[in-house]
XYZ file of C-alpha atoms in Angstrom:
410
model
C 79.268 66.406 57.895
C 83.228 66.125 58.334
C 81.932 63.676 60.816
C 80.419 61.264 58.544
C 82.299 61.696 55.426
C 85.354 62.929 56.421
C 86.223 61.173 59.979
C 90.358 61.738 59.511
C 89.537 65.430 58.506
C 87.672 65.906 61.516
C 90.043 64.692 63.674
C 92.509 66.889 61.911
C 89.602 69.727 62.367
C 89.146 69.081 65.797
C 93.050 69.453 67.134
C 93.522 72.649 64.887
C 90.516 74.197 66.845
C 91.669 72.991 69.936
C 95.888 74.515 69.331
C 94.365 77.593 68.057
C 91.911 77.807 71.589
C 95.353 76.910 73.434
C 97.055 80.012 71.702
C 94.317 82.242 71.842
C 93.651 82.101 75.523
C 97.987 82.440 76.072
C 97.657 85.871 73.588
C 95.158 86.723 76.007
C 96.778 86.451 78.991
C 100.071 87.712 77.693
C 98.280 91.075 76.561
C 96.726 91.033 79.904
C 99.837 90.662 81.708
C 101.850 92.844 79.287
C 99.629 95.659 80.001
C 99.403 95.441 83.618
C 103.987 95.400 83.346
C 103.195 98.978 81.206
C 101.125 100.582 84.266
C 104.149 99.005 86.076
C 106.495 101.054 83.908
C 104.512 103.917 83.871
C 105.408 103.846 88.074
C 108.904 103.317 87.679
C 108.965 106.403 85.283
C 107.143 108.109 87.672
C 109.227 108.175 90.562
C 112.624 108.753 88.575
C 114.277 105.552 88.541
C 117.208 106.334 86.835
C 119.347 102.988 86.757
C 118.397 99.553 84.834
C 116.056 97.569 86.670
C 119.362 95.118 86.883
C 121.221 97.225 88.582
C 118.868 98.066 90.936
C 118.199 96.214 94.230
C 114.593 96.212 95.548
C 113.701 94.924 98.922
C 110.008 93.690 99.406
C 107.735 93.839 102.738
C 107.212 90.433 102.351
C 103.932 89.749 104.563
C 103.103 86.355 103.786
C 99.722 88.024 102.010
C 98.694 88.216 98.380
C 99.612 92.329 97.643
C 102.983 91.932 98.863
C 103.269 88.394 96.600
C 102.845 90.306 93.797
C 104.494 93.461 94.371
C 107.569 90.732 94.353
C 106.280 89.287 91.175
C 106.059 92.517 89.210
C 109.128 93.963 90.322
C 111.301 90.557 89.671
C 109.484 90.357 86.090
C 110.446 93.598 85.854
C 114.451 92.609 85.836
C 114.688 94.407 88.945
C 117.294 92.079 91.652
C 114.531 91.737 94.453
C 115.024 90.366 97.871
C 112.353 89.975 100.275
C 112.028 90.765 103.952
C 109.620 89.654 106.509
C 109.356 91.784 109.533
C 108.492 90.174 112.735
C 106.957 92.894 114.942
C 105.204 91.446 117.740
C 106.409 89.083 120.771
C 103.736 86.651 121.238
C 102.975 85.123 125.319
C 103.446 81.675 125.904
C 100.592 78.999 124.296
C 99.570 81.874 122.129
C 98.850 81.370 118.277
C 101.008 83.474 116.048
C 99.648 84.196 113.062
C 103.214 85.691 112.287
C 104.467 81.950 112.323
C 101.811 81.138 109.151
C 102.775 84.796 107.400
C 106.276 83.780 106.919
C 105.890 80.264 106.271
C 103.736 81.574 103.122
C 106.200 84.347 102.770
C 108.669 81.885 102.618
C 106.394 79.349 100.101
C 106.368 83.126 97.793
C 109.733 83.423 97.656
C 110.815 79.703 96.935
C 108.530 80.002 93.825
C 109.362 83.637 92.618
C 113.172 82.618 93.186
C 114.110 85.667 95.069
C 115.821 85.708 98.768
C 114.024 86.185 102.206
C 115.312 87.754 104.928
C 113.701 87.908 108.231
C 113.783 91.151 110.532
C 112.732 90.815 114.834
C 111.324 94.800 114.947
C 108.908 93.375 118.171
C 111.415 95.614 120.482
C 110.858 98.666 118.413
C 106.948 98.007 117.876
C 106.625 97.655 121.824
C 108.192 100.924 122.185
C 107.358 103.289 119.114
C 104.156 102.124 118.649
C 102.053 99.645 120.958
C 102.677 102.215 124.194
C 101.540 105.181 122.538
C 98.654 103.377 121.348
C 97.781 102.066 125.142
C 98.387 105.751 126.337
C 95.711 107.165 123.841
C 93.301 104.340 124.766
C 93.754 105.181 128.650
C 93.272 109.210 127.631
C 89.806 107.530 126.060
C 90.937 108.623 122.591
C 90.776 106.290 119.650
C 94.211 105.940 118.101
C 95.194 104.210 114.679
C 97.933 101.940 115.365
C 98.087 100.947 111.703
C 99.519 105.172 110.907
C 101.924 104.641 113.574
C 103.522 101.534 112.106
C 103.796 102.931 108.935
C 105.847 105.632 109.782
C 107.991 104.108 113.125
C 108.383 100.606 111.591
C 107.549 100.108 107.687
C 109.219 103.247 106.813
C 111.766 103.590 109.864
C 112.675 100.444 111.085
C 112.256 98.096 107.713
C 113.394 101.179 105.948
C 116.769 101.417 107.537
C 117.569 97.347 107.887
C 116.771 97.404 103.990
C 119.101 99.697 102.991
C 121.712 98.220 105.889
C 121.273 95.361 102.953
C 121.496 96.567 99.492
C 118.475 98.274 99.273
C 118.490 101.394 96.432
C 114.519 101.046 97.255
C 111.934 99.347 99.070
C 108.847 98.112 98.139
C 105.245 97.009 99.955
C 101.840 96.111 99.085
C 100.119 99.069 100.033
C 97.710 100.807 97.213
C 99.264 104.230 96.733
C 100.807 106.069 94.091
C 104.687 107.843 94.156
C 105.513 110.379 91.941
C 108.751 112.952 91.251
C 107.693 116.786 90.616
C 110.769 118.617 89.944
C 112.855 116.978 92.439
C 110.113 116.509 95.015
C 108.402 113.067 95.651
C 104.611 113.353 96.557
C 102.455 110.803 97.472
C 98.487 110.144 95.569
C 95.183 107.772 95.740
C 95.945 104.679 93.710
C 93.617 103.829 90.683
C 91.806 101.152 92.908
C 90.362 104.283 94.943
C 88.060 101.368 96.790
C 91.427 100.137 98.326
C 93.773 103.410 98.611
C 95.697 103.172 101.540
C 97.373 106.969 101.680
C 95.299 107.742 104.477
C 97.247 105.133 106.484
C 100.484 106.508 104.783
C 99.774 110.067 105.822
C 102.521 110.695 108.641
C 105.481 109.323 106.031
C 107.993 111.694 104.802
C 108.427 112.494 101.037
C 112.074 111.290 101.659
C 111.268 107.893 102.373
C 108.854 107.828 99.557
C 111.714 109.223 96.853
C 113.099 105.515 97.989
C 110.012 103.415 97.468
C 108.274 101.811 94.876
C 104.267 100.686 94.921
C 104.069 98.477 92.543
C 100.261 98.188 93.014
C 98.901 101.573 92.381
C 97.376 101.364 89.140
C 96.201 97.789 89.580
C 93.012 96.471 90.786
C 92.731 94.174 93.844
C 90.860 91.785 91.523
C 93.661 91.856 89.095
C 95.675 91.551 91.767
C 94.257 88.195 93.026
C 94.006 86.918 88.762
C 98.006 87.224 88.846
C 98.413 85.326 92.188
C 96.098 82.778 90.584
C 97.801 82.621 87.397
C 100.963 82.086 88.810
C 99.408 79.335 91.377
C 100.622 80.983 94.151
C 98.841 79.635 97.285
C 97.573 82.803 99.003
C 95.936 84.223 95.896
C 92.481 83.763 97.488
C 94.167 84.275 101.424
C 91.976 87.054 103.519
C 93.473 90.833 103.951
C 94.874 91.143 107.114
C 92.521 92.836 109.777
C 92.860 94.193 113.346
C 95.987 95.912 115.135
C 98.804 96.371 112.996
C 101.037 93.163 113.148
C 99.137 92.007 116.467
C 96.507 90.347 114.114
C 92.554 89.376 114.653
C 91.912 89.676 118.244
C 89.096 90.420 120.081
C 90.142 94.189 121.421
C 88.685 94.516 124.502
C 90.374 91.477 125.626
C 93.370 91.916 123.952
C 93.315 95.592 126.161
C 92.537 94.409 129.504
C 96.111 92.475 129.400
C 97.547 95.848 129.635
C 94.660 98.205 131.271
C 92.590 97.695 134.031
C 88.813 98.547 132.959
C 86.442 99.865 135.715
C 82.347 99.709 134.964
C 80.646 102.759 134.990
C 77.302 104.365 134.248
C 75.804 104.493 130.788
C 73.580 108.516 131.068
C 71.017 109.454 127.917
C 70.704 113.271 127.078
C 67.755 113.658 130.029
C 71.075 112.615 132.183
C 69.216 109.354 133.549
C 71.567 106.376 134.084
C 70.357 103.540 131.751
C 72.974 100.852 131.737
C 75.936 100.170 133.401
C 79.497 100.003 130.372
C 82.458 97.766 131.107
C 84.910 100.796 130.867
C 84.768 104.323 129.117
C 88.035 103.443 127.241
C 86.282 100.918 125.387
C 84.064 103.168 123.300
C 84.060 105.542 120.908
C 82.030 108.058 119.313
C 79.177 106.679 116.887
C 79.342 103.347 118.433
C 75.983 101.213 118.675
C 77.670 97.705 119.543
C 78.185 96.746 123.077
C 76.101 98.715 124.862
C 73.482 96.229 126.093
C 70.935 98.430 126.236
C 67.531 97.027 126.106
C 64.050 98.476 126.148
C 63.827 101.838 128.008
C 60.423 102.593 129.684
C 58.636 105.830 127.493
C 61.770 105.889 125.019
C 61.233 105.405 121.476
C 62.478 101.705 120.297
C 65.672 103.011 118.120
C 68.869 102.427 118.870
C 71.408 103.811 120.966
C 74.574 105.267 120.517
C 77.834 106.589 122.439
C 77.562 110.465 121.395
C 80.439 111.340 124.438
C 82.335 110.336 127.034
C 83.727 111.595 130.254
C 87.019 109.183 131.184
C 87.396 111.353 134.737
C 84.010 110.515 135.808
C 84.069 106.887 134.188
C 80.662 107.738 132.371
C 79.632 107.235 128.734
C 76.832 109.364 127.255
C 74.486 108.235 124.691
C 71.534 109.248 121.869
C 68.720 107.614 119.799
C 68.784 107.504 116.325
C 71.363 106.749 113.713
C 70.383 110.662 112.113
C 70.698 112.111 116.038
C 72.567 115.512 115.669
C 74.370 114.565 118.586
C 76.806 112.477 116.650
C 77.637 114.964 113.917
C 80.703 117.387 113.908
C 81.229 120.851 112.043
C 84.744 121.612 112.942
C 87.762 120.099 114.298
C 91.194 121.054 116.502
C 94.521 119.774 116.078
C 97.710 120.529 117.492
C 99.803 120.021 114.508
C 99.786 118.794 111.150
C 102.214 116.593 109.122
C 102.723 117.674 105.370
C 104.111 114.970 103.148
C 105.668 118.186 101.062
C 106.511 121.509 102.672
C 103.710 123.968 101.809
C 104.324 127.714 101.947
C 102.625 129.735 104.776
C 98.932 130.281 105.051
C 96.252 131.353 106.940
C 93.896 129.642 105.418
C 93.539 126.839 102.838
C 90.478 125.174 101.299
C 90.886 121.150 100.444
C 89.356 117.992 100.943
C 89.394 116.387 104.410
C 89.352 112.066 104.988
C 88.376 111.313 108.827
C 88.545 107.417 108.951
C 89.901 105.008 106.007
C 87.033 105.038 103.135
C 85.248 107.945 104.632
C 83.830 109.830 101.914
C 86.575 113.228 101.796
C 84.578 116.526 102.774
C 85.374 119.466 101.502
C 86.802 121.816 104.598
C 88.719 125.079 104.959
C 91.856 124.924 107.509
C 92.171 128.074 109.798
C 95.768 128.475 111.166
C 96.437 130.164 114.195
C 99.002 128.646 116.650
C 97.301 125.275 116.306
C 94.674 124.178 113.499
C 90.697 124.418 113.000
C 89.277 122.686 110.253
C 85.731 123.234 109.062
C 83.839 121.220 107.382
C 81.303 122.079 104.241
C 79.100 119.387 105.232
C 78.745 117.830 109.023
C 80.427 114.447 109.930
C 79.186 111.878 111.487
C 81.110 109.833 114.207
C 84.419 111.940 114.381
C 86.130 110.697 117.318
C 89.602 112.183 119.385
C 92.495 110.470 118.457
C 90.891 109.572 114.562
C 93.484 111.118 112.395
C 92.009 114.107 109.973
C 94.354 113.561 106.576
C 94.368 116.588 104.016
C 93.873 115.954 100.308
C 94.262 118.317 96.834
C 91.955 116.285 94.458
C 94.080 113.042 94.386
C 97.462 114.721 96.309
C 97.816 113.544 99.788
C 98.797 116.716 101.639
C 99.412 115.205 105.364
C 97.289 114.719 108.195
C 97.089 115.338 112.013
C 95.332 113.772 115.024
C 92.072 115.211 116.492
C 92.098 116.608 119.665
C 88.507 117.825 120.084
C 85.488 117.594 117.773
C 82.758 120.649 117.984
């Protein structure tokens, strides 16, 4: 009708509907965004920040990756002084593609656009020795380490930690998804909200001094928010990949990767009647639960299901393996470890019932640990696929307790 009789109303019609869609969608994101800066605040409160967030100098992990872009983001909008630093951590040969090279160039690309200052830490000598030859010895002992809880606690929070404060630093800051909080004096570490991508099992071995000094500006934020604030912003690695593989040694293939440092010898593949079925390309290789690599084809009178590694004996060079996904072989009802690392002191015990995490997003099992000289942890319910070397972290509902490496599985 306006149309027809009214063509300059319309018109008039048609821009008022169009400013008021412009304004509508800005209230939108500004409510968005304004409550994502409370759950911000409500983690600064949290942890006891006591200074104005302009008196207070922050210094970023600055990966090059989309959590750490936005931890920078939030704290800056924030009014916090921010300054970033990207750690270099590993040496790479000659020819060889860095993928530390592309980090910091979109570290770098971050920072430009946030308006904050990037520093740029060499830690390779201190990876090499605190982290990378302990994880070589456990591989050679046929364990199966976690690199990624080493470099937390030798290089994120020892290493970056100390440079950080060697510039300014009243805290640090990373990407990880993980909650901080003061009790009394005491800082304690919890699950983030996004329990899909909590990352306090990697953050188990951490002491609750470093974390009285560090803010996670993610932990009560989605990933998918997450990305929607790298987007908004038009920041270049909101859709980049997480980072996978070895702590800071990136997406290589391991076995090849570990033959550059350890000399692999083949070896005979026995099922449980002890007949040799396949020949393995070197016990250290595998691990418990493992169906992938094996290359073992049709067996004569076996059923056709597949195999798996249930054991391993790295004196005799032999791996030992199971049918069936469900094969009780590759369950485990208790646990030994030599020692355990508690975030918080915990008074003496004997005994104490909790929740138990054996591998990042492994459903927690309830489990009772026994203390006598060294540890025994039993499990409610049986686990599948526990391996030596895993690391066994302790939880109180959403309280990360601290954690220990397995030494045998029963």
């Amino acid at each position: 009708i306006g149309l027809v009789q009214f063509p300059n109303l319309y018109w008039l019609g048609y821009k008022l509907c169009h400013l008021v869609q412009n304004q509508k969608s800005f209230n939108l994101t500004y409510i968005r965004n304004k409550y994502k800066y409370h759950k911000m605040n409500n983690e600064l409160n949290s942890i006891g920040i006591n200074k104005k967030p302009s008196d207070t100098t922050v210094v970023v992990a600055m990966s090059g990756g989309v959590d750490s872009s936005v931890s920078a983001y939030l704290l800056k909008k924030q009014g916090f002084n921010v300054i970033g630093l990207f750690m270099k951590n590993w040496q790479s040969e000659p020819g060889e593609v860095c993928s530390s090279e592309i980090d910091f160039k979109d570290a770098s690309e971050v920072c430009d656009m946030l308006d904050i200052p990037l520093h740029k830490a060499n830690f390779s000598d201190d990876y090499w020795d605190r982290v990378f030859k302990k994880f070589l010895s456990e591989h050679e002992k046929g364990r199966t380490p976690n690199p990624d809880i080493l470099c937390n606690r030798e290089i994120k929070f020892k290493s970056f930690y100390d440079y950080a404060l060697k510039i300014g630093a009243d805290y640090i800051a990373t990407g990880h998804y993980a909650k901080v909080e003061n009790d009394n004096g005491e800082t304690k570490l919890y699950r983030s909200k996004d329990i899909n991508k909590d990352q306090t099992y990697f953050l188990h071995e951490v002491s609750s001094k470093e974390f009285s000094k560090t803010i996670f500006p993610l932990s009560d934020i989605y990933k998918s928010e997450v990305r929607d604030i790298a987007r908004d912003l038009n920041l270049n690695i909101h859709s980049k990949k997480d980072s996978v593989g070895i702590c800071f040694v990136g997406e290589k293939n391991l076995r090849d990767f570990l033959n550059r440092f350890i000399k692999f010898k083949k070896g005979e593949i026995l099922n449980t009647d002890n007949e040799v079925i396949g020949e393995h390309n070197g016990s250290v290789l595998y691990t418990i639960g493992q169906r992938q690599g094996l290359g073992i084809g049709g067996i004569k009178d076996k059923d056709e299901l597949p195999w798996y590694v249930y054991g391993k004996n790295i004196r005799k060079n032999e791996i030992y393996v199971c049918q069936g996904v469900d094969n009780q072989l590759l369950y485990t009802e208790n646990i030994s470890l030599d020692k355990i690392h508690w975030i918080n002191k915990l008074k003496e015990f004997k005994n104490l019932d909790c929740l138990v995490q054996i591998r990042h997003r492994h459903k927690p099992v309830k489990c009772n640990i026994e203390f006598n000289e060294g540890f025994r942890v039993v499990f409610d319910e049986k686990i599948r696929g526990v391996a030596p070397g895993h690391s066994a972290v302790f939880y109180k509902d959403n309280l990360c307790l601290g954690g220990g490496v397995i030494e045998e599985r029963n």
